[in-house]
Amino acid sequence: MTDFADSNWEAVIGLEIHTQLSTRSKIFSGASTQFGAAPNTQACAIDLGFPGVLPVVNQEVYRKAVAFGLGIGATIGLTSVFDRKNYFYPDLPKGYQITQLEAPIVMGGTVDITLEDSSQKTIRVTRAHLEEDAGKSLHEDFHGQTGIDLNRAGTPLLEIVSEPDMSSAEEAVAYARYIHQLVTFLGVSDGDMSQGSLRCDANVSVRPKGSTELGTRTETKNVNSFRFLERAINHEIERQIRVIESGGRVIQETRLYDPDKDETRPMRSKETATDYRYFPEPDLLPVEIDEAYIQQVREQMPELPAAKAARYVSEFELPEADARVLSSERQLASYFEQVVELSGDAKLASNWVRVELLGQLNKDGVEISDAPITPAALGTLIARIREGRISGKIAKTVFEALWSGAASDPDSYIEAEGLVQVSDSGSLEPVIDAIIAANPKQVEQLREGKGKLMGFFVGQVMKETGGKANPQQVNDLISKKLGL
Ligand code: ADP
Ligand code: MG
């Protein structure tokens, strides 16, 4: 919570999120969208709006936008129309951006966010529309000059606009995270924020607590990390309160968040829609889709995080919090589900994936897609614990060997290293007898009902057998021998 929470002010926040759709080619041309190519090698005449060219809509862009709309329970626009938004900027050589104004592809929909204190809130989405990205101005590379890279021109974007329903940076970040999770789950976007695949514009205003009127807002553009989003919003809230409390008024303007200075500062005064002289794009027909198409997209959609988490609770009997962790990322969920399938034990799978696997991934800074242990190997390892072939303790050493590359297959490693759990009583009994003989005082106490001492004896046997004894069996054998 920030200081203003106790003040007489409340904040109002609406987000516009631009997400790059992960298509191979651009929204209206066949040029590649690959990130990181040499400047100005991937923009064709259509992206640059040369005279006489004709844009053609990339079908995949529609499929992704419709999937997103269905993911938030929105109304899908059966007839959507592209418009030209005219403005001048060096990285927009066409002089206009093709976007959707009056008839977007996605209308309405909601997002349920969960906050730190477990409370929930529903944020309404106003709309999501398709548009093309502009090029990039590069200010750092040339001293006193600006470089223009047009590779990004024509990259497909889905701009997701929320209602001004959020009232803190925490809520805004939870909403943005939800959108990020949804678009990555659906395969709509790769969501890579460091490459600009998801950028947030934060609209922020403040008003006296309890007021129903909206205050004047500012829009902080292109915030490309959740941490910066939180900071930019909190700075803006505090700045606006300061301005008003010192007798000034907030000016509607576009601002920029500077992570190096950790501040927002003015970029330009806010344009209004009339400044852009929007008009329907004459080179593209309205796009008509029907219910059958929507149904087809719906059938191809993967199970979404909330549904997955609910299923993990009902089907696998996992605690809600664990289910939420395991369903939070698409690759993690898929990994976990494979481990469950192979091990036949969802609870053990959940523990091993959350504790051991995620622990190691975090520790080594490795993404799950690069995990050195395959779901098949982990599934097998867990199956061996379940079968009583190895103990949980030995399993950890096998896990470490798999992680470091010392082992590639759990079974052959267990075999080669002689790690199989000793569970024939013939070889355990002499060990137990020796330990009983060596610890008469503890035997006495155990007989007198000091149950805690059982742990001591089991521990001794485990130590003696290098962790290979089956603890439950040791327990049983000791009880029997001492007549407990
Ligand atoms: P524009 O298209 O000019 O940026 P919109 O009216 O479409 O303006 O709103 C853009 C975003 O600003 C939306 O997310 C909306 O919820 C948010 N917004 C509008 N008014 C306010 C306000 N007074 N305070 C905070 N956010 C606002
Ligand atoms: Mg805007």
mmCIF file of C-alpha atoms in Angstrom, residues 100-446:
data_model
loop_
_atom_site.group_PDB
_atom_site.id
_atom_site.type_symbol
_atom_site.label_atom_id
_atom_site.label_comp_id
_atom_site.label_asym_id
_atom_site.label_seq_id
_atom_site.Cartn_x
_atom_site.Cartn_y
_atom_site.Cartn_z
ATOM 1 C CA GLN A 100 -10.296 -0.509 -35.801
ATOM 2 C CA LEU A 101 -12.346 2.351 -34.365
ATOM 3 C CA GLU A 102 -16.130 1.952 -34.541
ATOM 4 C CA ALA A 103 -16.408 -1.780 -35.191
ATOM 5 C CA PRO A 104 -13.675 -3.714 -33.378
ATOM 6 C CA ILE A 105 -13.373 -7.499 -33.343
ATOM 7 C CA VAL A 106 -13.829 -7.836 -29.549
ATOM 8 C CA MET A 107 -16.381 -5.953 -27.437
ATOM 9 C CA GLY A 108 -16.856 -6.207 -23.689
ATOM 10 C CA GLY A 109 -15.751 -9.149 -21.574
ATOM 11 C CA THR A 110 -14.393 -9.329 -18.041
ATOM 12 C CA VAL A 111 -11.300 -10.339 -16.138
ATOM 13 C CA ASP A 112 -11.403 -11.583 -12.529
ATOM 14 C CA ILE A 113 -8.317 -10.628 -10.583
ATOM 15 C CA THR A 114 -7.169 -12.007 -7.251
ATOM 16 C CA LEU A 115 -5.326 -9.632 -4.934
ATOM 17 C CA GLU A 116 -2.648 -10.188 -2.330
ATOM 18 C CA ASP A 117 -5.229 -10.419 0.484
ATOM 19 C CA SER A 118 -7.118 -13.088 -1.556
ATOM 20 C CA SER A 119 -9.970 -10.697 -2.323
ATOM 21 C CA GLN A 120 -11.348 -10.782 -5.850
ATOM 22 C CA LYS A 121 -12.440 -8.052 -8.203
ATOM 23 C CA THR A 122 -13.944 -8.059 -11.665
ATOM 24 C CA ILE A 123 -12.435 -5.667 -14.201
ATOM 25 C CA ARG A 124 -14.483 -4.899 -17.303
ATOM 26 C CA VAL A 125 -12.805 -4.881 -20.681
ATOM 27 C CA THR A 126 -14.198 -2.222 -22.978
ATOM 28 C CA ARG A 127 -12.938 -3.625 -26.246
ATOM 29 C CA ALA A 128 -9.988 -5.164 -28.061
ATOM 30 C CA HIS A 129 -9.141 -4.154 -31.578
ATOM 31 C CA LEU A 130 -6.670 -5.200 -34.236
ATOM 32 C CA GLU A 131 -4.106 -2.789 -35.578
ATOM 33 C CA GLU A 132 -0.646 -2.580 -37.059
ATOM 34 C CA ASP A 133 2.439 -1.579 -35.136
ATOM 35 C CA ALA A 134 4.663 1.287 -36.253
ATOM 36 C CA GLY A 135 8.429 1.208 -36.756
ATOM 37 C CA LYS A 136 10.891 2.084 -34.033
ATOM 38 C CA SER A 137 12.901 5.244 -33.439
ATOM 39 C CA LEU A 138 16.360 4.483 -32.113
ATOM 40 C CA HIS A 139 17.727 7.352 -30.088
ATOM 41 C CA GLU A 140 20.719 5.717 -28.481
ATOM 42 C CA ASP A 141 22.592 4.352 -31.456
ATOM 43 C CA PHE A 142 23.541 7.578 -33.231
ATOM 44 C CA HIS A 143 24.835 10.609 -31.440
ATOM 45 C CA GLY A 144 22.636 13.641 -32.092
ATOM 46 C CA GLN A 145 20.556 11.711 -34.597
ATOM 47 C CA THR A 146 17.623 9.362 -34.567
ATOM 48 C CA GLY A 147 17.735 6.053 -36.385
ATOM 49 C CA ILE A 148 14.565 4.578 -37.854
ATOM 50 C CA ASP A 149 14.039 0.812 -37.983
ATOM 51 C CA LEU A 150 10.910 -0.134 -39.880
ATOM 52 C CA ASN A 151 11.068 -3.893 -39.264
ATOM 53 C CA ARG A 152 8.268 -3.655 -36.722
ATOM 54 C CA ALA A 153 5.986 -1.691 -39.077
ATOM 55 C CA GLY A 154 2.936 -3.823 -39.839
ATOM 56 C CA THR A 155 3.440 -6.266 -36.965
ATOM 57 C CA PRO A 156 -0.026 -7.329 -35.761
ATOM 58 C CA LEU A 157 -1.218 -5.904 -32.467
ATOM 59 C CA LEU A 158 -4.285 -6.536 -30.378
ATOM 60 C CA GLU A 159 -4.993 -3.447 -28.274
ATOM 61 C CA ILE A 160 -6.966 -4.406 -25.180
ATOM 62 C CA VAL A 161 -8.719 -1.478 -23.505
ATOM 63 C CA SER A 162 -10.102 -1.736 -19.989
ATOM 64 C CA GLU A 163 -12.787 0.293 -18.280
ATOM 65 C CA PRO A 164 -11.421 2.634 -15.583
ATOM 66 C CA ASP A 165 -12.223 -0.046 -12.992
ATOM 67 C CA MET A 166 -8.949 -0.301 -11.093
ATOM 68 C CA SER A 167 -8.151 1.746 -8.028
ATOM 69 C CA SER A 168 -4.571 0.851 -7.154
ATOM 70 C CA ALA A 169 -1.308 -0.113 -8.791
ATOM 71 C CA GLU A 170 -1.725 -3.574 -7.284
ATOM 72 C CA GLU A 171 -5.026 -4.074 -9.085
ATOM 73 C CA ALA A 172 -3.612 -2.769 -12.347
ATOM 74 C CA VAL A 173 -0.646 -5.128 -12.142
ATOM 75 C CA ALA A 174 -2.904 -8.090 -11.295
ATOM 76 C CA TYR A 175 -5.055 -7.251 -14.316
ATOM 77 C CA ALA A 176 -2.036 -6.886 -16.627
ATOM 78 C CA ARG A 177 -0.630 -10.185 -15.358
ATOM 79 C CA TYR A 178 -3.919 -11.899 -16.039
ATOM 80 C CA ILE A 179 -3.959 -10.581 -19.610
ATOM 81 C CA HIS A 180 -0.358 -11.718 -20.039
ATOM 82 C CA GLN A 181 -1.174 -15.177 -18.724
ATOM 83 C CA LEU A 182 -4.218 -15.456 -20.971
ATOM 84 C CA VAL A 183 -2.510 -14.397 -24.205
ATOM 85 C CA THR A 184 0.446 -16.695 -23.592
ATOM 86 C CA PHE A 185 -1.808 -19.630 -22.666
ATOM 87 C CA LEU A 186 -3.841 -19.146 -25.806
ATOM 88 C CA GLY A 187 -0.714 -18.835 -27.927
ATOM 89 C CA VAL A 188 -2.037 -15.445 -29.031
ATOM 90 C CA SER A 189 1.265 -13.761 -28.123
ATOM 91 C CA ASP A 190 4.668 -14.901 -26.894
ATOM 92 C CA GLY A 191 4.227 -12.264 -24.158
ATOM 93 C CA ASP A 192 7.942 -11.460 -24.129
ATOM 94 C CA MET A 193 7.881 -8.047 -22.504
ATOM 95 C CA SER A 194 11.600 -7.433 -22.939
ATOM 96 C CA GLN A 195 11.017 -7.563 -26.705
ATOM 97 C CA GLY A 196 7.965 -5.336 -26.510
ATOM 98 C CA SER A 197 5.421 -8.107 -27.084
ATOM 99 C CA LEU A 198 3.231 -6.693 -24.330
ATOM 100 C CA ARG A 199 3.206 -2.964 -23.535
ATOM 101 C CA CYS A 200 0.941 -1.129 -21.142
ATOM 102 C CA ASP A 201 -0.383 2.430 -21.314
ATOM 103 C CA ALA A 202 -1.562 3.432 -17.856
ATOM 104 C CA ASN A 203 -4.388 5.977 -17.672
ATOM 105 C CA VAL A 204 -4.431 7.435 -14.185
ATOM 106 C CA SER A 205 -6.555 10.049 -12.443
ATOM 107 C CA VAL A 206 -7.385 10.877 -8.851
ATOM 108 C CA ARG A 207 -10.556 12.176 -7.230
ATOM 109 C CA PRO A 208 -11.816 12.936 -3.744
ATOM 110 C CA LYS A 209 -12.667 9.724 -1.949
ATOM 111 C CA GLY A 210 -16.272 8.732 -2.543
ATOM 112 C CA SER A 211 -16.713 11.001 -5.563
ATOM 113 C CA THR A 212 -18.426 9.463 -8.586
ATOM 114 C CA GLU A 213 -17.014 11.863 -11.157
ATOM 115 C CA LEU A 214 -13.798 11.071 -12.972
ATOM 116 C CA GLY A 215 -10.843 13.377 -12.549
ATOM 117 C CA THR A 216 -8.578 14.512 -15.379
ATOM 118 C CA ARG A 217 -6.318 11.668 -16.407
ATOM 119 C CA THR A 218 -2.831 11.336 -17.768
ATOM 120 C CA GLU A 219 -1.672 8.445 -19.930
ATOM 121 C CA THR A 220 1.769 6.984 -19.249
ATOM 122 C CA LYS A 221 2.866 5.186 -22.398
ATOM 123 C CA ASN A 222 4.649 1.971 -23.229
ATOM 124 C CA VAL A 223 5.480 0.575 -19.837
ATOM 125 C CA ASN A 224 7.144 -2.748 -20.525
ATOM 126 C CA SER A 225 7.436 -4.547 -17.196
ATOM 127 C CA PHE A 226 5.045 -5.232 -14.325
ATOM 128 C CA ARG A 227 7.438 -3.656 -11.864
ATOM 129 C CA PHE A 228 7.663 -0.462 -13.906
ATOM 130 C CA LEU A 229 3.884 -0.455 -14.264
ATOM 131 C CA GLU A 230 3.450 -0.513 -10.526
ATOM 132 C CA ARG A 231 5.988 2.240 -10.033
ATOM 133 C CA ALA A 232 4.744 4.434 -12.861
ATOM 134 C CA ILE A 233 1.177 4.290 -11.510
ATOM 135 C CA ASN A 234 2.167 5.003 -7.924
ATOM 136 C CA HIS A 235 4.341 7.927 -8.998
ATOM 137 C CA GLU A 236 1.556 9.329 -11.097
ATOM 138 C CA ILE A 237 -1.000 9.023 -8.305
ATOM 139 C CA GLU A 238 1.301 10.772 -5.868
ATOM 140 C CA ARG A 239 2.244 13.470 -8.351
ATOM 141 C CA GLN A 240 -1.376 14.263 -9.181
ATOM 142 C CA ILE A 241 -2.339 14.471 -5.514
ATOM 143 C CA ARG A 242 0.586 16.843 -4.930
ATOM 144 C CA VAL A 243 -0.420 19.019 -7.877
ATOM 145 C CA ILE A 244 -4.020 19.312 -6.697
ATOM 146 C CA GLU A 245 -3.205 19.793 -3.037
ATOM 147 C CA SER A 246 -0.845 22.635 -3.903
ATOM 148 C CA GLY A 247 -3.656 24.419 -5.713
ATOM 149 C CA GLY A 248 -2.848 23.354 -9.266
ATOM 150 C CA ARG A 249 -4.769 21.153 -11.659
ATOM 151 C CA VAL A 250 -3.819 18.038 -13.557
ATOM 152 C CA ILE A 251 -3.338 18.546 -17.280
ATOM 153 C CA GLN A 252 -4.532 15.820 -19.612
ATOM 154 C CA GLU A 253 -1.360 14.710 -21.306
ATOM 155 C CA THR A 254 0.702 11.790 -22.443
ATOM 156 C CA ARG A 255 3.589 10.995 -20.149
ATOM 157 C CA LEU A 256 6.574 8.737 -20.224
ATOM 158 C CA TYR A 257 7.967 6.546 -17.458
ATOM 159 C CA ASP A 258 11.735 6.694 -17.172
ATOM 160 C CA PRO A 259 12.974 3.600 -15.303
ATOM 161 C CA ASP A 260 16.478 5.047 -14.913
ATOM 162 C CA LYS A 261 15.226 8.147 -13.094
ATOM 163 C CA ASP A 262 12.186 6.289 -11.712
ATOM 164 C CA GLU A 263 9.803 9.126 -12.594
ATOM 165 C CA THR A 264 7.118 10.012 -15.112
ATOM 166 C CA ARG A 265 7.465 13.147 -17.230
ATOM 167 C CA PRO A 266 5.393 14.856 -19.912
ATOM 168 C CA MET A 267 5.787 13.665 -23.505
ATOM 169 C CA ARG A 268 3.071 15.566 -25.347
ATOM 170 C CA SER A 269 -0.327 17.076 -24.710
ATOM 171 C CA LYS A 270 -3.141 14.596 -25.193
ATOM 172 C CA GLU A 271 -4.659 14.278 -28.635
ATOM 173 C CA THR A 272 -8.347 13.648 -29.029
ATOM 174 C CA ALA A 273 -9.942 11.369 -31.595
ATOM 175 C CA THR A 274 -10.682 14.332 -33.876
ATOM 176 C CA ASP A 275 -6.959 15.082 -34.153
ATOM 177 C CA TYR A 276 -6.515 11.802 -35.986
ATOM 178 C CA ARG A 277 -9.111 12.364 -38.741
ATOM 179 C CA TYR A 278 -10.128 8.720 -38.627
ATOM 180 C CA PHE A 279 -11.887 7.328 -41.684
ATOM 181 C CA PRO A 280 -12.685 3.810 -42.905
ATOM 182 C CA GLU A 281 -9.721 2.137 -44.620
ATOM 183 C CA PRO A 282 -10.721 2.184 -48.298
ATOM 184 C CA ASP A 283 -8.387 -0.674 -49.275
ATOM 185 C CA LEU A 284 -9.897 -3.275 -46.929
ATOM 186 C CA LEU A 285 -13.417 -4.666 -46.914
ATOM 187 C CA PRO A 286 -15.264 -5.157 -43.641
ATOM 188 C CA VAL A 287 -14.428 -8.603 -42.271
ATOM 189 C CA GLU A 288 -17.464 -10.866 -41.840
ATOM 190 C CA ILE A 289 -17.261 -13.938 -39.645
ATOM 191 C CA ASP A 290 -20.033 -16.305 -38.615
ATOM 192 C CA GLU A 291 -20.987 -18.417 -35.606
ATOM 193 C CA ALA A 292 -19.558 -21.562 -37.181
ATOM 194 C CA TYR A 293 -16.146 -19.914 -37.385
ATOM 195 C CA ILE A 294 -16.357 -18.756 -33.771
ATOM 196 C CA GLN A 295 -17.342 -22.264 -32.706
ATOM 197 C CA GLN A 296 -14.366 -23.691 -34.559
ATOM 198 C CA VAL A 297 -11.994 -21.307 -32.778
ATOM 199 C CA ARG A 298 -13.632 -22.180 -29.448
ATOM 200 C CA GLU A 299 -13.066 -25.889 -30.010
ATOM 201 C CA GLN A 300 -9.380 -25.331 -30.686
ATOM 202 C CA MET A 301 -8.818 -23.330 -27.509
ATOM 203 C CA PRO A 302 -6.723 -24.955 -24.792
ATOM 204 C CA GLU A 303 -8.023 -25.301 -21.244
ATOM 205 C CA LEU A 304 -7.476 -21.931 -19.531
ATOM 206 C CA PRO A 305 -5.671 -21.382 -16.201
ATOM 207 C CA ALA A 306 -8.762 -20.903 -14.028
ATOM 208 C CA ALA A 307 -10.416 -24.060 -15.398
ATOM 209 C CA LYS A 308 -7.165 -25.981 -15.015
ATOM 210 C CA ALA A 309 -6.739 -24.909 -11.401
ATOM 211 C CA ALA A 310 -10.325 -25.929 -10.626
ATOM 212 C CA ARG A 311 -9.749 -29.312 -12.246
ATOM 213 C CA TYR A 312 -6.517 -29.899 -10.316
ATOM 214 C CA VAL A 313 -8.496 -29.303 -7.131
ATOM 215 C CA SER A 314 -11.430 -31.565 -8.005
ATOM 216 C CA GLU A 315 -9.638 -34.290 -9.947
ATOM 217 C CA PHE A 316 -6.272 -34.429 -8.156
ATOM 218 C CA GLU A 317 -7.441 -33.174 -4.754
ATOM 219 C CA LEU A 318 -4.683 -30.582 -4.619
ATOM 220 C CA PRO A 319 -4.912 -27.551 -2.341
ATOM 221 C CA GLU A 320 -6.178 -24.475 -4.187
ATOM 222 C CA ALA A 321 -2.912 -22.540 -3.805
ATOM 223 C CA ASP A 322 -0.837 -25.414 -5.241
ATOM 224 C CA ALA A 323 -3.291 -25.835 -8.107
ATOM 225 C CA ARG A 324 -2.950 -22.161 -8.934
ATOM 226 C CA VAL A 325 0.841 -22.311 -9.044
ATOM 227 C CA LEU A 326 0.851 -25.378 -11.295
ATOM 228 C CA SER A 327 -1.693 -23.905 -13.712
ATOM 229 C CA SER A 328 -0.147 -20.448 -13.871
ATOM 230 C CA GLU A 329 1.955 -21.054 -16.975
ATOM 231 C CA ARG A 330 1.127 -23.149 -19.957
ATOM 232 C CA GLN A 331 4.418 -25.008 -20.115
ATOM 233 C CA LEU A 332 4.506 -25.642 -16.407
ATOM 234 C CA ALA A 333 0.960 -27.041 -16.483
ATOM 235 C CA SER A 334 1.768 -29.276 -19.391
ATOM 236 C CA TYR A 335 4.928 -30.508 -17.654
ATOM 237 C CA PHE A 336 2.988 -31.243 -14.473
ATOM 238 C CA GLU A 337 0.210 -33.074 -16.315
ATOM 239 C CA GLN A 338 2.741 -35.332 -18.031
ATOM 240 C CA VAL A 339 4.395 -36.122 -14.710
ATOM 241 C CA VAL A 340 1.011 -37.023 -13.214
ATOM 242 C CA GLU A 341 0.236 -39.275 -16.149
ATOM 243 C CA LEU A 342 3.547 -41.127 -15.924
ATOM 244 C CA SER A 343 3.847 -41.350 -12.174
ATOM 245 C CA GLY A 344 0.219 -42.106 -11.444
ATOM 246 C CA ASP A 345 0.393 -39.956 -8.330
ATOM 247 C CA ALA A 346 -0.814 -36.358 -8.578
ATOM 248 C CA LYS A 347 0.100 -35.388 -5.013
ATOM 249 C CA LEU A 348 3.682 -36.584 -5.297
ATOM 250 C CA ALA A 349 3.882 -35.043 -8.782
ATOM 251 C CA SER A 350 2.656 -31.721 -7.385
ATOM 252 C CA ASN A 351 5.239 -31.774 -4.594
ATOM 253 C CA TRP A 352 8.124 -32.715 -6.837
ATOM 254 C CA VAL A 353 7.257 -30.207 -9.543
ATOM 255 C CA ARG A 354 6.582 -27.309 -7.165
ATOM 256 C CA VAL A 355 9.312 -27.901 -4.624
ATOM 257 C CA GLU A 356 12.186 -29.672 -6.345
ATOM 258 C CA LEU A 357 11.751 -28.691 -9.982
ATOM 259 C CA LEU A 358 10.623 -25.069 -9.531
ATOM 260 C CA GLY A 359 13.178 -24.688 -6.751
ATOM 261 C CA GLN A 360 16.023 -25.752 -9.022
ATOM 262 C CA LEU A 361 14.732 -23.702 -11.958
ATOM 263 C CA ASN A 362 14.632 -20.589 -9.769
ATOM 264 C CA LYS A 363 17.990 -21.295 -8.241
ATOM 265 C CA ASP A 364 19.714 -21.756 -11.585
ATOM 266 C CA GLY A 365 17.648 -19.128 -13.413
ATOM 267 C CA VAL A 366 16.475 -21.663 -15.994
ATOM 268 C CA GLU A 367 13.175 -21.561 -17.876
ATOM 269 C CA ILE A 368 11.005 -24.642 -17.702
ATOM 270 C CA SER A 369 11.381 -25.137 -21.450
ATOM 271 C CA ASP A 370 15.115 -25.636 -20.841
ATOM 272 C CA ALA A 371 14.773 -27.868 -17.774
ATOM 273 C CA PRO A 372 17.427 -30.603 -17.918
ATOM 274 C CA ILE A 373 14.968 -33.142 -16.481
ATOM 275 C CA THR A 374 12.208 -34.267 -18.822
ATOM 276 C CA PRO A 375 8.667 -34.875 -17.549
ATOM 277 C CA ALA A 376 9.180 -38.534 -18.494
ATOM 278 C CA ALA A 377 12.268 -38.844 -16.278
ATOM 279 C CA LEU A 378 10.588 -37.139 -13.320
ATOM 280 C CA GLY A 379 7.439 -39.199 -13.812
ATOM 281 C CA THR A 380 9.485 -42.407 -13.759
ATOM 282 C CA LEU A 381 11.387 -41.306 -10.691
ATOM 283 C CA ILE A 382 8.148 -40.651 -8.805
ATOM 284 C CA ALA A 383 6.715 -43.973 -9.952
ATOM 285 C CA ARG A 384 9.746 -45.703 -8.394
ATOM 286 C CA ILE A 385 9.133 -43.957 -5.071
ATOM 287 C CA ARG A 386 5.521 -45.019 -5.186
ATOM 288 C CA GLU A 387 6.414 -48.604 -5.921
ATOM 289 C CA GLY A 388 8.769 -48.585 -2.935
ATOM 290 C CA ARG A 389 11.745 -49.270 -5.170
ATOM 291 C CA ILE A 390 13.613 -46.216 -3.879
ATOM 292 C CA SER A 391 13.117 -44.003 -0.863
ATOM 293 C CA GLY A 392 12.189 -40.337 -1.148
ATOM 294 C CA LYS A 393 15.634 -39.477 0.129
ATOM 295 C CA ILE A 394 17.411 -41.516 -2.526
ATOM 296 C CA ALA A 395 15.052 -40.022 -5.110
ATOM 297 C CA LYS A 396 16.516 -36.614 -4.301
ATOM 298 C CA THR A 397 20.006 -37.790 -5.114
ATOM 299 C CA VAL A 398 18.742 -39.280 -8.383
ATOM 300 C CA PHE A 399 17.009 -35.967 -9.105
ATOM 301 C CA GLU A 400 20.274 -34.114 -8.552
ATOM 302 C CA ALA A 401 22.107 -36.528 -10.833
ATOM 303 C CA LEU A 402 19.491 -36.025 -13.535
ATOM 304 C CA TRP A 403 19.681 -32.259 -13.131
ATOM 305 C CA SER A 404 23.467 -32.093 -13.352
ATOM 306 C CA GLY A 405 23.572 -34.463 -16.302
ATOM 307 C CA ALA A 406 25.344 -37.231 -14.324
ATOM 308 C CA ALA A 407 22.335 -39.427 -15.078
ATOM 309 C CA SER A 408 20.087 -39.449 -18.090
ATOM 310 C CA ASP A 409 17.603 -42.149 -17.159
ATOM 311 C CA PRO A 410 16.446 -42.761 -13.589
ATOM 312 C CA ASP A 411 16.112 -46.546 -13.876
ATOM 313 C CA SER A 412 19.581 -47.241 -15.213
ATOM 314 C CA TYR A 413 21.083 -44.824 -12.692
ATOM 315 C CA ILE A 414 19.260 -46.485 -9.768
ATOM 316 C CA GLU A 415 20.457 -49.861 -11.026
ATOM 317 C CA ALA A 416 24.047 -48.847 -11.729
ATOM 318 C CA GLU A 417 24.502 -47.032 -8.425
ATOM 319 C CA GLY A 418 22.842 -49.795 -6.396
ATOM 320 C CA LEU A 419 20.226 -47.450 -4.971
ATOM 321 C CA VAL A 420 17.354 -49.883 -4.831
ATOM 322 C CA GLN A 421 15.572 -49.748 -1.489
ATOM 323 C CA VAL A 422 16.384 -52.637 0.820
ATOM 324 C CA SER A 423 13.065 -54.135 1.731
ATOM 325 C CA ASP A 424 13.750 -57.801 2.264
ATOM 326 C CA SER A 425 13.691 -58.321 6.014
ATOM 327 C CA GLY A 426 16.527 -60.830 5.706
ATOM 328 C CA SER A 427 19.088 -58.145 5.062
ATOM 329 C CA LEU A 428 17.467 -55.517 7.312
ATOM 330 C CA GLU A 429 17.171 -57.661 10.415
ATOM 331 C CA PRO A 430 20.883 -58.042 11.199
ATOM 332 C CA VAL A 431 21.284 -54.264 10.911
ATOM 333 C CA ILE A 432 18.338 -53.679 13.252
ATOM 334 C CA ASP A 433 19.580 -56.291 15.750
ATOM 335 C CA ALA A 434 22.984 -54.621 15.897
ATOM 336 C CA ILE A 435 21.486 -51.202 16.520
ATOM 337 C CA ILE A 436 19.174 -52.526 19.224
ATOM 338 C CA ALA A 437 22.120 -54.225 20.903
ATOM 339 C CA ALA A 438 24.230 -51.069 20.777
ATOM 340 C CA ASN A 439 21.579 -48.786 22.326
ATOM 341 C CA PRO A 440 20.137 -50.474 25.432
ATOM 342 C CA LYS A 441 19.231 -47.184 27.135
ATOM 343 C CA GLN A 442 17.172 -45.984 24.161
ATOM 344 C CA VAL A 443 15.512 -49.404 23.902
ATOM 345 C CA GLU A 444 14.466 -49.062 27.514
ATOM 346 C CA GLN A 445 12.983 -45.630 26.926
ATOM 347 C CA LEU A 446 11.217 -46.739 23.804
#
